[in-house]
Short mmCIF file of C-alpha atoms and ligand atoms in Angstrom, two decimals:
data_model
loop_
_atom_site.label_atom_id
_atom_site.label_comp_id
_atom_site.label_asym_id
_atom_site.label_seq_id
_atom_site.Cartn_x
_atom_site.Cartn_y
_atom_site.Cartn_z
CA UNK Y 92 166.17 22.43 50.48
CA UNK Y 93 166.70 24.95 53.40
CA UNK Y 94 170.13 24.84 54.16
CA UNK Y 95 170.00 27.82 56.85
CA UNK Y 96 167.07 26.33 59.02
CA UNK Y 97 167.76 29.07 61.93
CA UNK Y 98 168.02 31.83 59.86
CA UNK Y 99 165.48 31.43 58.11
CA UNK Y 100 163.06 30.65 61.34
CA UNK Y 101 164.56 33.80 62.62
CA UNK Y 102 163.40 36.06 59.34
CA UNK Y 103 160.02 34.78 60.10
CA UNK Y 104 160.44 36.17 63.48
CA UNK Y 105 160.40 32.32 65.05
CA UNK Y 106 162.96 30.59 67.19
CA UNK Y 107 164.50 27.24 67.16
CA UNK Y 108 161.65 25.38 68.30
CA UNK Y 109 158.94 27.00 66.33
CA UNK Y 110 157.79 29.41 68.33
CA UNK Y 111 156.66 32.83 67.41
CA UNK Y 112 158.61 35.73 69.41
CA UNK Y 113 155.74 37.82 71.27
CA UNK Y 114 157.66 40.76 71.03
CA UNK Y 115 157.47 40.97 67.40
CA UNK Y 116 153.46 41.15 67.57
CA UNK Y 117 151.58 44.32 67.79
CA UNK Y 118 148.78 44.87 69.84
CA UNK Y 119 146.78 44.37 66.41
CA UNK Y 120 149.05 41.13 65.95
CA UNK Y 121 148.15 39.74 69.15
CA UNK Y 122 144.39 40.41 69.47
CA UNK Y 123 144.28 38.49 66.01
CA UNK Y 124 146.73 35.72 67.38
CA UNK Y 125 144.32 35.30 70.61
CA UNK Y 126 141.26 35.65 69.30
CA UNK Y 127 142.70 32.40 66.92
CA UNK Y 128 143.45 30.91 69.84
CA UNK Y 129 139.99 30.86 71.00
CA UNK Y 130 140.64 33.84 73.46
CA UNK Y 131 139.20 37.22 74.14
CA UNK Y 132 140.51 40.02 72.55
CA UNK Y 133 141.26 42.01 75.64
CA UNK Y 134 143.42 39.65 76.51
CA UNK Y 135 145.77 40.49 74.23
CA UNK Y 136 146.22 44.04 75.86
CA UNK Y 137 146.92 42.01 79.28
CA UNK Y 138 149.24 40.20 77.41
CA UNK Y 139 150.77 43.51 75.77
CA UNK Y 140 151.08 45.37 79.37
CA UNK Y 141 152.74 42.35 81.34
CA UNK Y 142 155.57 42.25 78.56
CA UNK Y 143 156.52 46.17 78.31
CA UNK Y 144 156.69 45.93 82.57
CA UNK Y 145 159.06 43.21 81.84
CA UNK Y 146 158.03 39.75 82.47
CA UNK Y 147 160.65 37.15 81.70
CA UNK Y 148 158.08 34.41 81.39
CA UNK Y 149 153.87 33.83 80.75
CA UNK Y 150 153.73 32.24 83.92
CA UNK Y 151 154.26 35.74 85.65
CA UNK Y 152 151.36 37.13 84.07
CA UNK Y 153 149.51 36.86 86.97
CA UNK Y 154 146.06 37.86 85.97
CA UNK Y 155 145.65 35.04 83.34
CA UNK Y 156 144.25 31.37 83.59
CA UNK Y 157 146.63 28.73 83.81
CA UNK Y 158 145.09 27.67 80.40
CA UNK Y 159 145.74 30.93 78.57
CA UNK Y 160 149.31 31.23 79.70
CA UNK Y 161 149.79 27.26 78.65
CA UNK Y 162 148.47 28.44 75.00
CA UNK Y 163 150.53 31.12 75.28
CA UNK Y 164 153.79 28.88 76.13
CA UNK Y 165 153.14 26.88 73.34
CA UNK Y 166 152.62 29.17 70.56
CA UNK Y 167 155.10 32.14 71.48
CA UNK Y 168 158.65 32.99 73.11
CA UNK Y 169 159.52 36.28 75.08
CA UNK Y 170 162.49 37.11 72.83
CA UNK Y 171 165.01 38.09 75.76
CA UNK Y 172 168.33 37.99 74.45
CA UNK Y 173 171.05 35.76 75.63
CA UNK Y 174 173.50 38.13 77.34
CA UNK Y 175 177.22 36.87 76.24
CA UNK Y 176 179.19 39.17 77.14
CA UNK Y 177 179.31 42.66 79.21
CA UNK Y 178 181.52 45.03 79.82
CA UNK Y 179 181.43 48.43 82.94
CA UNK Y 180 183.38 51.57 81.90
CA UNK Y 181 185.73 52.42 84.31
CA UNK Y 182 183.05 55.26 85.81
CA UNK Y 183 180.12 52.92 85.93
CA UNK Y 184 177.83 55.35 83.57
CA UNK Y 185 178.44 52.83 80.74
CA UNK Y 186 177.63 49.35 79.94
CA UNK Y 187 178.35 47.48 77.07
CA UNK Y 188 176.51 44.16 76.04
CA UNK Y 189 177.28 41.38 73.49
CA UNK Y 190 174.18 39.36 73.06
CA UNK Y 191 173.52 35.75 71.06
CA UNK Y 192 170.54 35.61 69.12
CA UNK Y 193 168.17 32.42 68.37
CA UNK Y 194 170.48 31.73 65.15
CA UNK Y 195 173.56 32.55 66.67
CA UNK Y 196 174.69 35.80 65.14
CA UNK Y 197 176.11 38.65 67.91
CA UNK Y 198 174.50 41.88 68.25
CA UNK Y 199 176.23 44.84 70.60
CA UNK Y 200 174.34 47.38 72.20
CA UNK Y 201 175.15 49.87 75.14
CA UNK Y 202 173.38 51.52 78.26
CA UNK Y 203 174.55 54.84 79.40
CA UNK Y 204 173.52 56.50 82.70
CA UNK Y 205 172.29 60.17 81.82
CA UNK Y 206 171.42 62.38 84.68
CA UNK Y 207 167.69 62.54 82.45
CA UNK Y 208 167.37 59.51 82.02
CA UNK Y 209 169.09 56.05 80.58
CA UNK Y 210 169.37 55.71 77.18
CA UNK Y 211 169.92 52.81 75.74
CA UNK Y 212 171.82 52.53 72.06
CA UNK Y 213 170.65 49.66 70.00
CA UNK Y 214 171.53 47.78 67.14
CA UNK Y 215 169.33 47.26 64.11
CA UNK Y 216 170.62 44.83 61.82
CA UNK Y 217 173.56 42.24 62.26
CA UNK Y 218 176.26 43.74 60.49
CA UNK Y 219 175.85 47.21 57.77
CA UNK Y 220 175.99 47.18 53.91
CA UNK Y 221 176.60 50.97 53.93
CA UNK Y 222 180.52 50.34 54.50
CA UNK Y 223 181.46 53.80 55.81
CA UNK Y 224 185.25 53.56 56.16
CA UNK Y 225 185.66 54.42 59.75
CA UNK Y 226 182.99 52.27 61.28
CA UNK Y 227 183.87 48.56 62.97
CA UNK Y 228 180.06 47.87 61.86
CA UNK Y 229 180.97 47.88 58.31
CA UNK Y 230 183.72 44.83 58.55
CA UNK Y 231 182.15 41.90 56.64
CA UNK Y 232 179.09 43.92 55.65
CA UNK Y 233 174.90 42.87 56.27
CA UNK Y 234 174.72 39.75 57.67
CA UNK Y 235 170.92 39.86 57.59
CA UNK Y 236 168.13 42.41 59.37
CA UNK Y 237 166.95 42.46 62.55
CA UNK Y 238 163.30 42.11 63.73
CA UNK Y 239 161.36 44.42 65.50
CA UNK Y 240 161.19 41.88 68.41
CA UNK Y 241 164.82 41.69 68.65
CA UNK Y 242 164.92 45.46 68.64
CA UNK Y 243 163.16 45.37 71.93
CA UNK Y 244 164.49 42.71 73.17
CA UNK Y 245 167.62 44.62 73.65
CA UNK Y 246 165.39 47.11 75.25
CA UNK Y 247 164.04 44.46 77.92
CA UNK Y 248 166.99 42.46 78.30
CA UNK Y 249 169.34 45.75 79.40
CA UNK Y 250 166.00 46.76 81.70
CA UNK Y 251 166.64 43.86 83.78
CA UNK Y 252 170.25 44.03 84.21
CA UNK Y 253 170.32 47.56 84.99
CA UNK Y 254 167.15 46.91 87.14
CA UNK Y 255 170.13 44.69 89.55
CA UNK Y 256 171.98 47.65 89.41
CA UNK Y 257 169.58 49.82 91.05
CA UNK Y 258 169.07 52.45 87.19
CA UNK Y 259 165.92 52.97 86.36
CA UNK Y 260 164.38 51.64 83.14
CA UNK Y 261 165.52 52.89 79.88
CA UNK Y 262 163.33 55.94 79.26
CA UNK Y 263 165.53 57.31 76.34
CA UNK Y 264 166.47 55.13 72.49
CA UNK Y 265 169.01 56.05 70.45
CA UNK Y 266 169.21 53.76 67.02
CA UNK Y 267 172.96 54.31 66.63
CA UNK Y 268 174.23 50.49 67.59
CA UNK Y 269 175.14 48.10 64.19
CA UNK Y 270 173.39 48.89 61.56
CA UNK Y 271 171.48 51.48 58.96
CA UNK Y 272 167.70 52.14 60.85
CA UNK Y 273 166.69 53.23 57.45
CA UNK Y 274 168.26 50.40 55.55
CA UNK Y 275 166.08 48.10 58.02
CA UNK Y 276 162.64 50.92 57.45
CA UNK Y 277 159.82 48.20 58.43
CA UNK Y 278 161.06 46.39 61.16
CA UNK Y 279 162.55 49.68 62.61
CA UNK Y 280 158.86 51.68 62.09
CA UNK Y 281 157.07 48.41 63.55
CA UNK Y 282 159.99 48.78 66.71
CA UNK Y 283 159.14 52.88 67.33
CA UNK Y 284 155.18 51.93 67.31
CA UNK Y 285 155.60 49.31 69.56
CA UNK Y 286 158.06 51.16 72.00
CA UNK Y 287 155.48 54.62 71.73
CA UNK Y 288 152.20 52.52 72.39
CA UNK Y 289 150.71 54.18 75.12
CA UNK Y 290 149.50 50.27 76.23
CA UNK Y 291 153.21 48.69 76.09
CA UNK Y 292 156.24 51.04 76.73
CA UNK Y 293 154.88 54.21 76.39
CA UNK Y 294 157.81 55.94 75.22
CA UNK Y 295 157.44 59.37 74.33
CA UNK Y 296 158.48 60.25 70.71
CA UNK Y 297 160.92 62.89 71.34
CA UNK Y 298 163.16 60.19 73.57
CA UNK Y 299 164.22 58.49 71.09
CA UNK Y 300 166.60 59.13 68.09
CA UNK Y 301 167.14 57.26 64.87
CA UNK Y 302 170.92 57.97 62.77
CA UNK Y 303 170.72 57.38 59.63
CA UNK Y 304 174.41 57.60 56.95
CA UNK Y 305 171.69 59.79 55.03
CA UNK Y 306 169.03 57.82 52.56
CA UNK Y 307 167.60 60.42 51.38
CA UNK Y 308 164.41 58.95 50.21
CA UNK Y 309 163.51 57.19 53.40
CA UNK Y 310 164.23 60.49 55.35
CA UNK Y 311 162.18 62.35 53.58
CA UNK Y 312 159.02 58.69 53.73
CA UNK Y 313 160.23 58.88 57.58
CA UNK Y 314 159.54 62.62 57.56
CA UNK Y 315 156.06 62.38 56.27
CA UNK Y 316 155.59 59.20 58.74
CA UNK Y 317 154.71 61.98 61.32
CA UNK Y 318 156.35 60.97 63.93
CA UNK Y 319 158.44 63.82 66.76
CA UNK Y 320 161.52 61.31 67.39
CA UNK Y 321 164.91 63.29 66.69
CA UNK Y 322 167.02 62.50 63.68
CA UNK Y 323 170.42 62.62 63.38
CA UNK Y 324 172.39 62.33 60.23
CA UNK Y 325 175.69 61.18 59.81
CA UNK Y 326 177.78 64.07 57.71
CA UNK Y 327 181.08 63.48 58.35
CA UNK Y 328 182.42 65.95 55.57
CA UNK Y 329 181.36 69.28 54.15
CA UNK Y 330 181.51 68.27 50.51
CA UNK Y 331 181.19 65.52 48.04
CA UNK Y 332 184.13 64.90 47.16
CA UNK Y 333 185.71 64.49 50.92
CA UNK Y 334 181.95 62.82 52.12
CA UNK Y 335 182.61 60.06 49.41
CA UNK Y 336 186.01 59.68 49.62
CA UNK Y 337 184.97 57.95 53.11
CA UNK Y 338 181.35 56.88 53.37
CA UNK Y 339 180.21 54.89 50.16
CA UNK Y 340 176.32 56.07 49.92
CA UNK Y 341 177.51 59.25 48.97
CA UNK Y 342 178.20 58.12 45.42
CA UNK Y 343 174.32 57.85 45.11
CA UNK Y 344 173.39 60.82 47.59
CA UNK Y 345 174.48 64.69 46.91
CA UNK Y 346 175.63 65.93 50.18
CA UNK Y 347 173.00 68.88 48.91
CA UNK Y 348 170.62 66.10 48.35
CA UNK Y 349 171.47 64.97 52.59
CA UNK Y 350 170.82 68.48 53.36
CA UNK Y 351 167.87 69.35 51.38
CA UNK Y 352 166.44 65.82 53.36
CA UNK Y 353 167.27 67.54 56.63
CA UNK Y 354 165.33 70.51 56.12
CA UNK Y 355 162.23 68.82 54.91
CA UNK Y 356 162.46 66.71 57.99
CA UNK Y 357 162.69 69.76 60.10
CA UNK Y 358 159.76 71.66 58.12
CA UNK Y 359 157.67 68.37 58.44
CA UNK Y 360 158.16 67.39 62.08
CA UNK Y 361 159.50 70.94 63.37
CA UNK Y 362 162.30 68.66 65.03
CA UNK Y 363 165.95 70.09 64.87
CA UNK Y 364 168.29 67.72 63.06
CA UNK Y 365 171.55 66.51 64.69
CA UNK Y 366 174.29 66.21 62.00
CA UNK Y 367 177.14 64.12 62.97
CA UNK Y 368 180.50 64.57 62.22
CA UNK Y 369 183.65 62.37 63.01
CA UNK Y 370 186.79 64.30 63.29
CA UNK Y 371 189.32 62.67 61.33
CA UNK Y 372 192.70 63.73 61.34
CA UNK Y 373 194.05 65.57 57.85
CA UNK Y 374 190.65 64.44 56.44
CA UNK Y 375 187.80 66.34 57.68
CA UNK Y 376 189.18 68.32 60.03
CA UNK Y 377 191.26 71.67 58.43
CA UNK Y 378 189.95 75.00 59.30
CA UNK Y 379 188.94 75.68 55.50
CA UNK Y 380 186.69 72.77 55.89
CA UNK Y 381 184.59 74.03 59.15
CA UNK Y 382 183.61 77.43 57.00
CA UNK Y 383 183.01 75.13 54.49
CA UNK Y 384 180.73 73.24 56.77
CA UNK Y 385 179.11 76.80 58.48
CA UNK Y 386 178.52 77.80 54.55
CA UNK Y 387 176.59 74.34 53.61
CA UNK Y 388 173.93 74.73 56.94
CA UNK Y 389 173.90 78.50 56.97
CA UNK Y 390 170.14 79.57 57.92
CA UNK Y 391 169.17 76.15 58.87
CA UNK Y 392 168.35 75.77 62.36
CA UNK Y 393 170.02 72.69 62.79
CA UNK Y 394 173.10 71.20 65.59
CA UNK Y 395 176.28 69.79 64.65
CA UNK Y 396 177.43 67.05 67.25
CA UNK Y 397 181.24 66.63 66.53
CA UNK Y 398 182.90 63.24 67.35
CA UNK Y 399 186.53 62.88 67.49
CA UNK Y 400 187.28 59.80 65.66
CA UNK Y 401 187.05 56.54 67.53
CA UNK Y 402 190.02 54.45 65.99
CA UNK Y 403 189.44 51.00 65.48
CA UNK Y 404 191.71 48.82 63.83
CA UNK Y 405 189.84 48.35 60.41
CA UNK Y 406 191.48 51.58 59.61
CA UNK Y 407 194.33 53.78 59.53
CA UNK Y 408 192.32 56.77 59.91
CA UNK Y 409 193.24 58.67 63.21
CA UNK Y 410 191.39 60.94 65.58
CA UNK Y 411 191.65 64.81 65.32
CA UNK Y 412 194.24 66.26 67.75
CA UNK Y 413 192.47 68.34 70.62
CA UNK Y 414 193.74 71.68 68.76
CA UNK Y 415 191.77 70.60 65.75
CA UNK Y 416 188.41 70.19 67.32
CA UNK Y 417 188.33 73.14 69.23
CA UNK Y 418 189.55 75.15 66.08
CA UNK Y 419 186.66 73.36 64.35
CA UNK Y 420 184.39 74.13 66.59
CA UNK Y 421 184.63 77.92 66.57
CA UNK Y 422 184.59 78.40 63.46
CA UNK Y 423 181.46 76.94 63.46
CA UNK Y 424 180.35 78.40 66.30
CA UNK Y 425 181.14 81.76 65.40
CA UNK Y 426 179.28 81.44 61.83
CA UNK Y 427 176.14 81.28 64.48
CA UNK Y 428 176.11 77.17 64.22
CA UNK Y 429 174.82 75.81 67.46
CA UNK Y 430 178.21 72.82 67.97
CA UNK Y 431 178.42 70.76 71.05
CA UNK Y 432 180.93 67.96 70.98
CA UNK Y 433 180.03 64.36 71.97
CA UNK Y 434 180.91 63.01 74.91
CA UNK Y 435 183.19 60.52 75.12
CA UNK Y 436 181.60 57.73 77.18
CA UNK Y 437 182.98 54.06 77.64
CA UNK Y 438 186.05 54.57 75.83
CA UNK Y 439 187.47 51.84 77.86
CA UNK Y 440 184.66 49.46 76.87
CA UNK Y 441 185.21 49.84 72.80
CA UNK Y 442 181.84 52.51 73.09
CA UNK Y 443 181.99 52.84 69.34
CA UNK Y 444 179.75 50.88 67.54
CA UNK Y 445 180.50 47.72 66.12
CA UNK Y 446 184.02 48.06 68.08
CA UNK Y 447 183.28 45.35 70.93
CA UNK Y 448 181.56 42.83 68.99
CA UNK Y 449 184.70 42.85 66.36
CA UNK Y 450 187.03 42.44 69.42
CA UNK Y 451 185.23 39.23 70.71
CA UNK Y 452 185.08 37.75 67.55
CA UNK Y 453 188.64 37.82 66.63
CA UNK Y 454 189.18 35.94 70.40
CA UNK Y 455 186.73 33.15 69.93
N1 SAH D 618 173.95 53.79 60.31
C1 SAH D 618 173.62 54.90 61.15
C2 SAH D 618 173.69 54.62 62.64
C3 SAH D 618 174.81 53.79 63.18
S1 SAH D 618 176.37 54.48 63.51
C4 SAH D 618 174.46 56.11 60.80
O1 SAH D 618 175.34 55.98 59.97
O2 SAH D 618 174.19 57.19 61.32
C5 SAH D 618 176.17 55.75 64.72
C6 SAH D 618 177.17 56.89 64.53
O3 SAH D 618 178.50 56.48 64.88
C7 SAH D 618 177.24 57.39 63.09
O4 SAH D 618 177.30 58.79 63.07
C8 SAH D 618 178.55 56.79 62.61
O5 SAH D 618 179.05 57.45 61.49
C9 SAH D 618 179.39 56.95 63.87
N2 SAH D 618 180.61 56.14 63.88
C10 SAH D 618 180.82 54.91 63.39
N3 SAH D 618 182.10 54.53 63.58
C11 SAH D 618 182.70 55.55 64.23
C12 SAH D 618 184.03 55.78 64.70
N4 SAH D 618 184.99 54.86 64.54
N5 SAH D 618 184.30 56.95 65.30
C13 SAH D 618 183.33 57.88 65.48
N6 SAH D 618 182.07 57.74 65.05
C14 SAH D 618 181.77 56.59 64.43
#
């Protein structure tokens, strides 16, 4: 007996009343569907091109017979999210959003207004299993993975609010929301197709980043995938034994092993890698551990993105003091490693990931 009907529906990318989510078909997918459905297979490219614009329902599809979009009501769903909560930073460049999905588990992502272009950070799987120690996203661990589909839906859903707001379309994704990208590899490759496809989204490679805690075997598959998107990698420490001491996968990862990843990603896509690193007070944030740092990516054209800690209650781990960071930062700096340090946007909104979505729970 099924004793999880929804999520289990879900997994097979269907919602509560059976119907398949169009967003988790491919072009491929959908010519196949369509053509079962006693339909052309160009239609499926209509079909493909009204849903990246945006539609919120078949019956918009303008250029299809009222039969075709009937078939298409009964068989499919557009898999816009259910927004359930959302949050402005005080400077209107941020926007946080809680959203319910078809078996009730919460997702957070978060729109930020770049002069370049919006950029939209999404979630990839309900909860993490990688349990790094600072991270909100960790509390309670995977709850289960998230479908391509629901990857963009985040994508369309955010469009239209911001599209109220007078922003333009997301035209940058960063996979930084809940979640390990590489921990999730299928549904997340099927999600960077589908957003690329010339037919659908059309988003260029090199606008969007993945962040992975550093799987080193799936960063080197995702390096030989091809693909120009950016990759970041989550450091955090200059060594083993302070790299473990907070983020769990590197008891099966070498922080060598991280690095040596990095460099065949760069060699194979000629993309520079973005390592992260949270400042954390006493921790990971001394002097002796920047050269430390500068001596580990010497000669490796690489950037270092430092992130002063975002506290979150999970943890008695506290942010770097201002001093810190800027001592950290020349040192590197000075050893001829190109350091910017993140900025700081919706703060006031619980920015960090997992942050908001912990917050609501504990008040419902
Ligand atoms: N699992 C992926 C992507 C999700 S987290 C990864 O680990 O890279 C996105 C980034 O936010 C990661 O660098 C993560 O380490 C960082 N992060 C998580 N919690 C944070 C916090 N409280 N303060 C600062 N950065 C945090």
């Amino acid at each position: 007996m099924n004793d999880k009907p929804n999520e289990i529906m879900n997994i097979q990318g269907r919602n509560m009343k059976g119907k398949i989510n169009v967003l988790d078909r491919s072009l491929e997918e959908l010519k196949t569907d369509l053509v079962s459905l006693g339909e052309k297979q160009y239609r499926a490219e209509q079909v493909f091109q009204w849903l990246y614009k945006g539609v919120s329902s078949f019956s918009e599809m303008t250029n299809l017979s009222k039969a075709l979009i009937q078939k298409l009501q009964n068989h499919f769903s557009i898999g816009l999210l259910a927004q359930q909560q959302r949050l402005v930073s005080s400077d209107k460049h941020t926007i946080k959003y809680l959203y319910l999905l078809s078996d009730n588990n919460i997702i957070e992502c978060v729109v930020m207004k770049y002069l370049h272009g919006n950029t939209i950070c999404l979630s990839t799987q309900v909860g993490c299993a990688m349990g790094c120690s600072f991270c909100a996203s960790a509390t309670g661990g995977l709850v289960r993975q998230l479908t391509a589909g629901e990857m963009m839906g985040q994508v369309l859903t955010v469009n239209q609010d911001i599209e109220e707001m007078g922003w333009q379309p997301v035209h940058g994704v960063v996979l930084m929301g809940s979640g390990e990208p590489l921990d999730n590899y299928a549904n997340t490759m099927k999600f960077l197709h589908q957003i690329h496809h010339p037919k659908g989204y059309n988003m260029g490679w090199r606008n969007i980043t993945l962040s992975t805690c550093g799987l080193v075997p799936k960063m080197r598959l995702l390096a030989d995938e091809g693909l120009s998107i950016n990759l970041a990698v989550s450091l955090h420490a200059p060594n083993d034994r302070i790299r473990q001491s907070i983020m769990r996968i590197a008891h099966a990862y070498s922080i060598q092993e991280v690095v040596e990843a990095s460099k065949y990603y760069f060699e194979k896509t000629g993309r520079r890698v973005t390592f992260e690193y949270a400042l954390i007070h006493h921790v990971n944030d001394m002097p002796e551990h920047a050269a430390e740092l500068a001596d580990l990516l010497k000669g490796f054209p690489c950037h270092v993105n430092l992130i002063p800690l975002n506290e979150n209650k999970h943890s008695s781990q506290k942010r770097s003091h201002d001093e810190s960071i800027k001592l950290f930062a020349s040192i590197l700096k000075s050893a001829g490693i190109n350091t910017t340090r993140r900025r700081e946007m919706g703060l006031d909104i619980q920015g960090a990931c997992g942050q908001l979505k912990t917050a609501y729970l504990k008040q419902v």
